[in-house]
Amino acid sequence: MTVVIDRTRAGQKKAGPASAAEKARRRGDPGGGLYKPRTPIYPKQVRGPWRNLKWALMIATLAIYYITPWIRWDRPGGLPDQAILVDFAGRRFYLFDLQFWPQEVYFITGLLVMAALALFLASALFGRLWCGYACPQTIWTDLFIQVERLFEGDRNARMRRDASSWSLDKAWRKAGKHLVWLGIAFGTGGAWIFYFHDAPTVLVQFWTGQAPATAYVFCALLTFTTYVFAGTLREQVCTYMCPWPRIQGALIDQDSLQVTYRIDRGEPRGPHKKGASWEGRGGCIDCDQCVVVCPMGIDIRDGAQLECINCGLCADACDEMMDRIDRPRGLIGYDTDKAVAAREAGQAAVYRLVRPRTLFYAAALVLVSGLMLWGLTHRQAFDVHVLRDRNPIAVRLADGSVRNGYTLKIANRSFADADARIRFDGPAGALLKTPAAPVATDGVSARIEANTVRAVRVFVTLPEQAGAGTSLPVAFTVTLPEGAMTVKSTFITDPGARP
Amino acid sequence: MSAPETEKDSGPVPTTGHEWDGIRELDNPLPRWWLWIFYASVVYAIGYWILMPAWPGLTGYTRGVLGKSDRAAVVEQLSELKTLRGQQNARLTQASLQEIESDPTLQAHALAVGQSVFGDNCATCHGVGGTGSKGYANLRDDVWLWGGTLEDIHRTLQYGIRSGHPQARVSQMPAYGKDQILTAAQVADLTEYVVALSGRPANAAAVQRAAPVYAANCVACHGPEGRGDPLQGAPNLTDKEWLYGSGRQDIKAQIHAGRGGVMPAWSGRLDPETVKALAVYVHANAAGQ
Ligand code: SF4
Ligand code: SF4
């Protein structure tokens, strides 16, 4: 069923504070300009449950970001004791008791797939939860706006000051704001590098000029992007740069809960005199509070829009207003398009959180999570690969016997040294040889140090094979502390004629 | 024919006043960001001319305030590399060949050095895999004209074979046919004899005829049973390894003309530690002694 919501309103739009986007649209720009000029947005301070939730989430996420690299974790040997560390130089990713190697990058892929599916599911259920509450762009912009308020005051004071000519007061407030912004941005960029180097060490190195060049480069890069993205670009990042608003349209349907202006309750809107009757009119008193608090500079009453990050601040602003005029709250709140349409048509609203789309996303999420869990629990600390020599593929010895060379790559992902016993499974009479060790018939040994890959060269000599094909199926069995592993290979019995 | 352009098509944008066949050139301003990047590039270029070598002159070029020179940088990097290598190679220099082979880290280092040096210098003749070809010895098997122990290989590498170095390994197979030491018939008989030595069916009468010729001319080097002598670099004629080919024609040609290959003395061209690493590498990959 398709719900058509008609938001065209009869009557003229009244003059007065309109959304920033609306203003820009009205002003238009004649030909010649290639870019739409940005209309400054002055979001007003707001109080309420959604705002409180956003504060709490901001504190929590920032705390996670800044504290994580400082968590210590005991690991044996000379391995780093940082709980979470992306060690590019050593090509390791440490995650508490886990240690990932570059060849296990599929775990990262799996994690990204899980994150994407979780995002899909959350969007289908509750709209842009990520954008409104958790995206770094939102969090840091929120923080920067709060700093702006501390220095320059709330919406009206800021608008007045920006319109006024330069004065000492204006200058120091602007300078102070930018200075604090830069400080926060530097803190953000600085914390980033702790994830890639031992945090206490690199902190000291950073200030003594000993840190690797990449640390300075990335610190500078993230300082710059934080400062620009959260300070000046703000909503433009979401509207123009981020792909998510484009994708979300495909994930959200008419059963998704989103921050919604309930037109069934609000329209027809209009100013309301104290004591006047509420009969025959809607609950929206056109106070524009929802517009002035919006960090994206839009009017939620125009319906779901690409720009709306679902932050819920307009709902808080509206509720505050409703409290003041003693009307029920919830003119703006989480609702679905279908429910709004149903109520408008005089029917009971039906909410369907369980629907094929959400079931599918949930099932996919469970499946991928299960696969990841299976992969993690069945992860082996050892890994054996056999590479046959290609040049020469085989060598004939003076007595007619044939020798093949192999390189066994034995990876030891554990934290302890291990002894590997390498046995050759093939025709009888095989002689095994590694460089430096005498010839053996029963197998060769190699020590695989903790946390390394060792390439063990093994030469196998077989007596001249009567009537055998040119390629024999053989195998190497490597016995490790974890158990034996057999890897198949081939033995070439005919080196071909020498010229 | 399309209609001539009108005000409606170009809008309020001014034109440059140029007109071709009724098409007028619009005078749109350049994008601001583009202009700024252009100006910044101009400033950058001027700064670059001042700081870096830039303008060619008749006899030289402007050197720039920073005095940067790529050549000097390369020289410096090379000398840095040398000191860096020096530390690693000092261990190779001090250790004996056996010590290198029995110490896993040192051996790994020698094998790595050896592999790259082999590719640069030896692969031309012996092949990347070291299996050689006709006239160039196979270094992967267990047949060694001059001995396949670590020391033997090291010595061959240092001084070469018929290289002109005073300590080079030298052997000379006479050109029996070419120098008319033996008659053509004798050479043909000897060929049969050598084929018989290697355990292949041969003309019995020819073998019988050749026996005294072999005893008189060949035994000194190849031995009465044809097993050769690594001390003299005389090949074993009873095995399946033939440097110049195993066919009757090949053997006959070798008796007739007595070819001998040349291997350079590497001690003059490579550092002693590099030659050591090369010896360890070749020995480790050979099925040798
Ligand atoms: S639109 Fe993009 S940048 Fe903006 S809040 Fe959402 S995910 Fe973050
Ligand atoms: S319209 Fe409301 S929910 Fe959407 S971004 Fe603006 S304040 Fe946030």
PDB file of C-alpha atoms in Angstrom, chain A residues 115-330:
ATOM      1  CA  ALA A 115      28.076  -2.480  10.948  1.00  0.00           C
ATOM      2  CA  ALA A 116      26.330  -1.833   7.634  1.00  0.00           C
ATOM      3  CA  LEU A 117      23.570  -4.347   8.392  1.00  0.00           C
ATOM      4  CA  ALA A 118      23.082  -2.939  11.891  1.00  0.00           C
ATOM      5  CA  LEU A 119      22.781   0.493  10.337  1.00  0.00           C
ATOM      6  CA  PHE A 120      20.225  -0.805   7.815  1.00  0.00           C
ATOM      7  CA  LEU A 121      18.184  -2.421  10.565  1.00  0.00           C
ATOM      8  CA  ALA A 122      18.288   0.634  12.786  1.00  0.00           C
ATOM      9  CA  SER A 123      17.293   2.855   9.861  1.00  0.00           C
ATOM     10  CA  ALA A 124      14.386   0.652   8.863  1.00  0.00           C
ATOM     11  CA  LEU A 125      13.138   0.670  12.458  1.00  0.00           C
ATOM     12  CA  PHE A 126      13.956   4.103  13.806  1.00  0.00           C
ATOM     13  CA  GLY A 127      15.223   6.276  10.967  1.00  0.00           C
ATOM     14  CA  ARG A 128      18.569   8.007  11.122  1.00  0.00           C
ATOM     15  CA  LEU A 129      19.606   7.015  14.635  1.00  0.00           C
ATOM     16  CA  TRP A 130      23.243   7.047  13.591  1.00  0.00           C
ATOM     17  CA  CYS A 131      23.109  10.530  12.083  1.00  0.00           C
ATOM     18  CA  GLY A 132      21.168  12.060  14.914  1.00  0.00           C
ATOM     19  CA  TYR A 133      23.055  10.656  17.867  1.00  0.00           C
ATOM     20  CA  ALA A 134      26.243   8.797  17.044  1.00  0.00           C
ATOM     21  CA  CYS A 135      27.937  10.099  13.900  1.00  0.00           C
ATOM     22  CA  PRO A 136      31.216  11.880  14.696  1.00  0.00           C
ATOM     23  CA  GLN A 137      30.136  14.706  12.381  1.00  0.00           C
ATOM     24  CA  THR A 138      27.048  15.264  14.537  1.00  0.00           C
ATOM     25  CA  ILE A 139      28.868  14.886  17.851  1.00  0.00           C
ATOM     26  CA  TRP A 140      31.721  17.245  17.070  1.00  0.00           C
ATOM     27  CA  THR A 141      29.437  19.788  15.385  1.00  0.00           C
ATOM     28  CA  ASP A 142      27.242  19.701  18.477  1.00  0.00           C
ATOM     29  CA  LEU A 143      30.290  20.274  20.653  1.00  0.00           C
ATOM     30  CA  PHE A 144      31.528  23.121  18.471  1.00  0.00           C
ATOM     31  CA  ILE A 145      28.108  24.794  18.493  1.00  0.00           C
ATOM     32  CA  GLN A 146      28.082  24.599  22.279  1.00  0.00           C
ATOM     33  CA  VAL A 147      31.519  26.272  22.398  1.00  0.00           C
ATOM     34  CA  GLU A 148      30.180  28.926  20.045  1.00  0.00           C
ATOM     35  CA  ARG A 149      27.296  29.552  22.458  1.00  0.00           C
ATOM     36  CA  LEU A 150      29.675  29.925  25.388  1.00  0.00           C
ATOM     37  CA  PHE A 151      31.567  32.687  23.625  1.00  0.00           C
ATOM     38  CA  GLU A 152      28.959  34.384  21.493  1.00  0.00           C
ATOM     39  CA  GLY A 153      25.709  33.640  23.254  1.00  0.00           C
ATOM     40  CA  ASP A 154      22.566  31.979  21.925  1.00  0.00           C
ATOM     41  CA  ARG A 155      20.868  32.442  18.560  1.00  0.00           C
ATOM     42  CA  ASN A 156      19.642  35.993  18.846  1.00  0.00           C
ATOM     43  CA  ALA A 157      22.798  37.396  20.415  1.00  0.00           C
ATOM     44  CA  ARG A 158      24.858  35.681  17.756  1.00  0.00           C
ATOM     45  CA  MET A 159      22.753  36.974  14.890  1.00  0.00           C
ATOM     46  CA  ARG A 160      22.921  40.486  16.270  1.00  0.00           C
ATOM     47  CA  ARG A 161      26.657  40.356  16.790  1.00  0.00           C
ATOM     48  CA  ASP A 162      27.311  38.957  13.326  1.00  0.00           C
ATOM     49  CA  ALA A 163      25.250  41.742  11.805  1.00  0.00           C
ATOM     50  CA  SER A 164      27.006  44.424  13.820  1.00  0.00           C
ATOM     51  CA  SER A 165      30.283  46.017  12.830  1.00  0.00           C
ATOM     52  CA  TRP A 166      33.564  44.847  14.294  1.00  0.00           C
ATOM     53  CA  SER A 167      34.334  45.762  17.871  1.00  0.00           C
ATOM     54  CA  LEU A 168      36.780  44.607  20.487  1.00  0.00           C
ATOM     55  CA  ASP A 169      34.025  42.585  22.151  1.00  0.00           C
ATOM     56  CA  LYS A 170      33.149  40.843  18.904  1.00  0.00           C
ATOM     57  CA  ALA A 171      36.797  40.254  18.086  1.00  0.00           C
ATOM     58  CA  TRP A 172      37.767  38.570  21.330  1.00  0.00           C
ATOM     59  CA  ARG A 173      34.676  36.396  21.348  1.00  0.00           C
ATOM     60  CA  LYS A 174      35.350  35.220  17.809  1.00  0.00           C
ATOM     61  CA  ALA A 175      39.040  34.713  18.523  1.00  0.00           C
ATOM     62  CA  GLY A 176      38.315  32.821  21.722  1.00  0.00           C
ATOM     63  CA  LYS A 177      35.842  30.563  19.960  1.00  0.00           C
ATOM     64  CA  HIS A 178      38.255  29.707  17.184  1.00  0.00           C
ATOM     65  CA  LEU A 179      41.042  29.110  19.655  1.00  0.00           C
ATOM     66  CA  VAL A 180      38.967  26.641  21.665  1.00  0.00           C
ATOM     67  CA  TRP A 181      37.798  25.009  18.439  1.00  0.00           C
ATOM     68  CA  LEU A 182      41.385  24.570  17.349  1.00  0.00           C
ATOM     69  CA  GLY A 183      42.223  23.154  20.766  1.00  0.00           C
ATOM     70  CA  ILE A 184      39.446  20.572  20.502  1.00  0.00           C
ATOM     71  CA  ALA A 185      40.402  19.787  16.926  1.00  0.00           C
ATOM     72  CA  PHE A 186      44.016  19.271  17.960  1.00  0.00           C
ATOM     73  CA  GLY A 187      42.893  17.017  20.806  1.00  0.00           C
ATOM     74  CA  THR A 188      40.895  14.976  18.302  1.00  0.00           C
ATOM     75  CA  GLY A 189      43.771  14.642  15.868  1.00  0.00           C
ATOM     76  CA  GLY A 190      46.186  13.979  18.697  1.00  0.00           C
ATOM     77  CA  ALA A 191      44.098  11.165  20.166  1.00  0.00           C
ATOM     78  CA  TRP A 192      43.854   9.515  16.760  1.00  0.00           C
ATOM     79  CA  ILE A 193      47.554   8.673  16.602  1.00  0.00           C
ATOM     80  CA  PHE A 194      47.392   6.879  19.959  1.00  0.00           C
ATOM     81  CA  TYR A 195      45.519   4.088  18.209  1.00  0.00           C
ATOM     82  CA  PHE A 196      48.501   3.434  15.945  1.00  0.00           C
ATOM     83  CA  HIS A 197      51.436   3.674  18.344  1.00  0.00           C
ATOM     84  CA  ASP A 198      52.010   2.854  21.970  1.00  0.00           C
ATOM     85  CA  ALA A 199      50.081   5.755  23.514  1.00  0.00           C
ATOM     86  CA  PRO A 200      52.352   6.787  26.427  1.00  0.00           C
ATOM     87  CA  THR A 201      55.466   6.458  24.270  1.00  0.00           C
ATOM     88  CA  VAL A 202      54.154   8.406  21.331  1.00  0.00           C
ATOM     89  CA  LEU A 203      52.787  11.102  23.638  1.00  0.00           C
ATOM     90  CA  VAL A 204      56.291  11.804  24.928  1.00  0.00           C
ATOM     91  CA  GLN A 205      57.806  11.411  21.473  1.00  0.00           C
ATOM     92  CA  PHE A 206      55.259  13.799  20.021  1.00  0.00           C
ATOM     93  CA  TRP A 207      56.346  16.643  22.248  1.00  0.00           C
ATOM     94  CA  THR A 208      60.066  15.907  21.986  1.00  0.00           C
ATOM     95  CA  GLY A 209      59.957  15.767  18.205  1.00  0.00           C
ATOM     96  CA  GLN A 210      60.810  12.050  18.143  1.00  0.00           C
ATOM     97  CA  ALA A 211      57.506  10.712  16.874  1.00  0.00           C
ATOM     98  CA  PRO A 212      57.312   9.237  13.365  1.00  0.00           C
ATOM     99  CA  ALA A 213      56.460  11.723  10.633  1.00  0.00           C
ATOM    100  CA  THR A 214      53.141   9.999   9.979  1.00  0.00           C
ATOM    101  CA  ALA A 215      52.058  10.827  13.531  1.00  0.00           C
ATOM    102  CA  TYR A 216      52.511  14.545  12.900  1.00  0.00           C
ATOM    103  CA  VAL A 217      50.934  14.350   9.471  1.00  0.00           C
ATOM    104  CA  PHE A 218      47.837  12.549  10.685  1.00  0.00           C
ATOM    105  CA  CYS A 219      47.542  14.716  13.756  1.00  0.00           C
ATOM    106  CA  ALA A 220      47.644  17.802  11.519  1.00  0.00           C
ATOM    107  CA  LEU A 221      45.242  16.260   9.022  1.00  0.00           C
ATOM    108  CA  LEU A 222      42.628  15.371  11.627  1.00  0.00           C
ATOM    109  CA  THR A 223      43.053  18.672  13.395  1.00  0.00           C
ATOM    110  CA  PHE A 224      42.343  20.394  10.116  1.00  0.00           C
ATOM    111  CA  THR A 225      39.347  18.248   9.141  1.00  0.00           C
ATOM    112  CA  THR A 226      37.819  18.439  12.613  1.00  0.00           C
ATOM    113  CA  TYR A 227      38.199  22.194  12.704  1.00  0.00           C
ATOM    114  CA  VAL A 228      36.775  22.701   9.221  1.00  0.00           C
ATOM    115  CA  PHE A 229      34.064  20.024   9.269  1.00  0.00           C
ATOM    116  CA  ALA A 230      32.691  20.847  12.705  1.00  0.00           C
ATOM    117  CA  GLY A 231      33.499  24.559  12.707  1.00  0.00           C
ATOM    118  CA  THR A 232      32.557  25.880   9.310  1.00  0.00           C
ATOM    119  CA  LEU A 233      31.155  23.141   7.057  1.00  0.00           C
ATOM    120  CA  ARG A 234      28.807  21.572   9.606  1.00  0.00           C
ATOM    121  CA  GLU A 235      25.468  20.659   7.987  1.00  0.00           C
ATOM    122  CA  GLN A 236      27.034  20.953   4.533  1.00  0.00           C
ATOM    123  CA  VAL A 237      29.015  17.781   5.259  1.00  0.00           C
ATOM    124  CA  CYS A 238      25.744  15.904   5.712  1.00  0.00           C
ATOM    125  CA  THR A 239      23.896  17.585   2.895  1.00  0.00           C
ATOM    126  CA  TYR A 240      26.578  17.611   0.224  1.00  0.00           C
ATOM    127  CA  MET A 241      29.453  15.339   1.191  1.00  0.00           C
ATOM    128  CA  CYS A 242      28.098  12.333   3.025  1.00  0.00           C
ATOM    129  CA  PRO A 243      26.618   9.448   1.020  1.00  0.00           C
ATOM    130  CA  TRP A 244      24.356   8.334   3.833  1.00  0.00           C
ATOM    131  CA  PRO A 245      21.442  10.729   3.235  1.00  0.00           C
ATOM    132  CA  ARG A 246      21.240   9.368  -0.302  1.00  0.00           C
ATOM    133  CA  ILE A 247      21.238   5.766   0.842  1.00  0.00           C
ATOM    134  CA  GLN A 248      18.792   6.168   3.659  1.00  0.00           C
ATOM    135  CA  GLY A 249      15.914   6.824   1.268  1.00  0.00           C
ATOM    136  CA  ALA A 250      16.162   3.213   0.173  1.00  0.00           C
ATOM    137  CA  LEU A 251      16.210   1.887   3.726  1.00  0.00           C
ATOM    138  CA  ILE A 252      13.413   3.869   5.274  1.00  0.00           C
ATOM    139  CA  ASP A 253       9.819   3.131   4.424  1.00  0.00           C
ATOM    140  CA  GLN A 254       6.458   4.328   5.577  1.00  0.00           C
ATOM    141  CA  ASP A 255       6.582   2.103   8.637  1.00  0.00           C
ATOM    142  CA  SER A 256       9.874   3.510   9.908  1.00  0.00           C
ATOM    143  CA  LEU A 257       9.748   5.640  13.009  1.00  0.00           C
ATOM    144  CA  GLN A 258      11.233   9.030  12.278  1.00  0.00           C
ATOM    145  CA  VAL A 259      11.124  12.465  13.785  1.00  0.00           C
ATOM    146  CA  THR A 260       7.843  13.602  12.306  1.00  0.00           C
ATOM    147  CA  TYR A 261       5.607  16.621  12.461  1.00  0.00           C
ATOM    148  CA  ARG A 262       2.178  15.112  13.070  1.00  0.00           C
ATOM    149  CA  ILE A 263       0.176  17.040  10.517  1.00  0.00           C
ATOM    150  CA  ASP A 264      -2.973  15.298  11.638  1.00  0.00           C
ATOM    151  CA  ARG A 265      -2.640  17.171  14.921  1.00  0.00           C
ATOM    152  CA  GLY A 266      -0.921  20.314  13.769  1.00  0.00           C
ATOM    153  CA  GLU A 267      -2.854  21.548  10.754  1.00  0.00           C
ATOM    154  CA  PRO A 268      -4.314  23.964  10.023  1.00  0.00           C
ATOM    155  CA  ARG A 269      -1.722  25.925  11.888  1.00  0.00           C
ATOM    156  CA  GLY A 270      -1.729  29.546  12.839  1.00  0.00           C
ATOM    157  CA  PRO A 271      -1.028  31.919  15.668  1.00  0.00           C
ATOM    158  CA  HIS A 272      -3.187  31.425  18.721  1.00  0.00           C
ATOM    159  CA  LYS A 273      -4.409  34.025  21.148  1.00  0.00           C
ATOM    160  CA  LYS A 274      -4.425  33.059  24.766  1.00  0.00           C
ATOM    161  CA  GLY A 275      -7.868  31.877  25.777  1.00  0.00           C
ATOM    162  CA  ALA A 276      -9.124  31.505  22.200  1.00  0.00           C
ATOM    163  CA  SER A 277     -10.835  28.303  21.231  1.00  0.00           C
ATOM    164  CA  TRP A 278      -8.902  25.362  19.761  1.00  0.00           C
ATOM    165  CA  GLU A 279     -11.924  24.200  17.840  1.00  0.00           C
ATOM    166  CA  GLY A 280     -11.519  23.737  14.114  1.00  0.00           C
ATOM    167  CA  ARG A 281      -7.810  24.371  14.000  1.00  0.00           C
ATOM    168  CA  GLY A 282      -4.577  22.443  14.470  1.00  0.00           C
ATOM    169  CA  GLY A 283      -2.191  22.426  17.391  1.00  0.00           C
ATOM    170  CA  CYS A 284       0.725  24.179  15.642  1.00  0.00           C
ATOM    171  CA  ILE A 285       0.811  27.802  16.726  1.00  0.00           C
ATOM    172  CA  ASP A 286       3.447  28.648  14.124  1.00  0.00           C
ATOM    173  CA  CYS A 287       5.956  29.788  16.742  1.00  0.00           C
ATOM    174  CA  ASP A 288       8.833  28.564  14.583  1.00  0.00           C
ATOM    175  CA  GLN A 289      10.655  27.164  17.583  1.00  0.00           C
ATOM    176  CA  CYS A 290      11.226  23.897  15.729  1.00  0.00           C
ATOM    177  CA  VAL A 291      12.857  25.837  12.911  1.00  0.00           C
ATOM    178  CA  VAL A 292      15.175  27.994  14.978  1.00  0.00           C
ATOM    179  CA  VAL A 293      16.591  25.070  16.971  1.00  0.00           C
ATOM    180  CA  CYS A 294      17.293  22.919  13.932  1.00  0.00           C
ATOM    181  CA  PRO A 295      21.042  22.463  13.394  1.00  0.00           C
ATOM    182  CA  MET A 296      20.370  21.655   9.750  1.00  0.00           C
ATOM    183  CA  GLY A 297      18.421  24.829   9.139  1.00  0.00           C
ATOM    184  CA  ILE A 298      15.250  23.137   7.899  1.00  0.00           C
ATOM    185  CA  ASP A 299      11.555  23.118   8.770  1.00  0.00           C
ATOM    186  CA  ILE A 300      10.427  19.682   9.954  1.00  0.00           C
ATOM    187  CA  ARG A 301       6.870  20.653   9.071  1.00  0.00           C
ATOM    188  CA  ASP A 302       7.798  20.312   5.400  1.00  0.00           C
ATOM    189  CA  GLY A 303       7.996  16.562   5.991  1.00  0.00           C
ATOM    190  CA  ALA A 304      10.859  14.078   5.813  1.00  0.00           C
ATOM    191  CA  GLN A 305      13.778  15.728   4.077  1.00  0.00           C
ATOM    192  CA  LEU A 306      17.210  14.737   2.945  1.00  0.00           C
ATOM    193  CA  GLU A 307      18.762  17.294   5.276  1.00  0.00           C
ATOM    194  CA  CYS A 308      17.027  16.066   8.461  1.00  0.00           C
ATOM    195  CA  ILE A 309      19.402  14.048  10.614  1.00  0.00           C
ATOM    196  CA  ASN A 310      16.622  12.999  13.006  1.00  0.00           C
ATOM    197  CA  CYS A 311      18.275  14.605  16.000  1.00  0.00           C
ATOM    198  CA  GLY A 312      14.974  15.189  17.793  1.00  0.00           C
ATOM    199  CA  LEU A 313      15.822  18.722  18.869  1.00  0.00           C
ATOM    200  CA  CYS A 314      12.738  20.131  17.139  1.00  0.00           C
ATOM    201  CA  ALA A 315      10.628  17.689  19.172  1.00  0.00           C
ATOM    202  CA  ASP A 316      12.162  19.038  22.377  1.00  0.00           C
ATOM    203  CA  ALA A 317      11.569  22.619  21.256  1.00  0.00           C
ATOM    204  CA  CYS A 318       7.972  21.922  20.355  1.00  0.00           C
ATOM    205  CA  ASP A 319       7.266  20.085  23.602  1.00  0.00           C
ATOM    206  CA  GLU A 320       8.619  23.019  25.579  1.00  0.00           C
ATOM    207  CA  MET A 321       6.285  25.319  23.691  1.00  0.00           C
ATOM    208  CA  MET A 322       3.303  23.018  24.231  1.00  0.00           C
ATOM    209  CA  ASP A 323       4.066  22.933  27.949  1.00  0.00           C
ATOM    210  CA  ARG A 324       4.079  26.691  27.996  1.00  0.00           C
ATOM    211  CA  ILE A 325       0.669  27.049  26.367  1.00  0.00           C
ATOM    212  CA  ASP A 326      -0.607  24.060  28.311  1.00  0.00           C
ATOM    213  CA  ARG A 327      -1.295  21.776  25.389  1.00  0.00           C
ATOM    214  CA  PRO A 328      -0.420  18.082  25.113  1.00  0.00           C
ATOM    215  CA  ARG A 329       3.155  17.312  24.079  1.00  0.00           C
ATOM    216  CA  GLY A 330       4.174  15.312  21.035  1.00  0.00           C
TER     217      GLY A 330
END
